[in-house]
């Protein structure tokens, strides 16, 4: 039980710091305080809502992260293909 508590606490702290750095990089220093407020509100919500909703939210947010990556793959695929052909033609 103690180990699980330590794991949960350090995970919350670790993701908080990581998220804060990402928010600072993307939106600037002024966005840190709203992120911290949102994070503090999200902790008790995450601990009290139904597990099915947590999984639904996690799946939805992961899908939203995949969308820009899939678009980039489609748009940059021809570039990677061309560069790969150039590389192997140069080696031959």
XYZ file of C-alpha atoms in Angstrom:
92
model
C 0.000 0.000 0.000
C 2.792 2.393 0.913
C 4.619 1.655 -2.339
C 1.469 2.292 -4.352
C 0.937 5.615 -2.584
C 4.513 6.683 -3.343
C 4.135 5.584 -6.974
C 0.871 7.530 -7.365
C 2.308 10.647 -5.740
C 5.506 10.680 -7.798
C 3.536 10.010 -10.986
C 1.276 12.994 -10.297
C 4.279 15.219 -9.577
C 6.194 13.980 -12.622
C 3.342 14.518 -15.078
C 2.633 17.892 -13.507
C 6.181 19.098 -14.120
C 6.230 17.646 -17.633
C 2.882 19.214 -18.504
C 3.936 22.545 -17.070
C 7.072 22.622 -19.216
C 5.029 21.719 -22.301
C 2.489 24.461 -21.575
C 5.294 26.956 -21.038
C 6.918 25.985 -24.328
C 3.674 26.097 -26.313
C 1.901 29.087 -24.759
C 4.456 31.013 -22.693
C 4.970 31.678 -19.000
C 1.545 33.282 -18.524
C -0.176 29.954 -19.208
C 1.484 28.175 -16.275
C -0.935 29.416 -13.601
C -4.092 28.338 -15.480
C -2.450 24.959 -16.096
C -1.678 24.560 -12.394
C -5.263 25.434 -11.470
C -6.602 22.967 -14.023
C -4.207 20.304 -12.736
C -5.264 20.793 -9.099
C -8.939 20.560 -10.111
C -8.299 17.461 -12.237
C -6.685 15.458 -9.424
C -9.786 15.042 -7.232
C -11.967 14.621 -10.318
C -9.751 11.817 -11.556
C -9.926 10.137 -8.176
C -13.716 10.299 -7.861
C -15.250 9.819 -11.319
C -16.256 6.411 -12.630
C -13.532 4.282 -14.148
C -15.409 3.896 -17.439
C -15.356 7.682 -17.899
C -11.628 7.843 -17.141
C -10.922 5.239 -19.837
C -13.223 7.015 -22.296
C -11.459 10.318 -21.653
C -8.019 8.722 -21.979
C -8.967 7.029 -25.248
C -10.441 10.234 -26.648
C -7.418 12.343 -25.740
C -5.026 9.753 -27.174
C -7.012 9.774 -30.410
C -6.819 13.568 -30.507
C -3.034 13.346 -30.136
C -2.869 10.814 -32.966
C -4.744 12.991 -35.475
C -1.982 15.601 -36.075
C 0.614 12.830 -36.249
C -1.385 10.934 -38.862
C -1.836 14.106 -40.910
C 1.919 14.728 -40.739
C 2.607 11.157 -41.858
C 0.349 11.554 -44.881
C 1.805 14.934 -45.832
C 5.454 14.068 -45.200
C 5.346 10.490 -46.518
C 6.378 11.468 -50.056
C 9.262 13.563 -48.703
C 10.568 10.661 -46.615
C 10.166 8.310 -49.566
C 12.140 10.651 -51.847
C 14.910 11.174 -49.276
C 15.162 7.430 -48.691
C 15.510 6.784 -52.425
C 18.199 9.479 -52.668
C 20.098 7.931 -49.772
C 20.101 4.433 -51.230
C 20.930 5.685 -54.745
C 23.922 7.548 -53.341
C 25.224 4.447 -51.527
C 25.067 2.204 -54.620
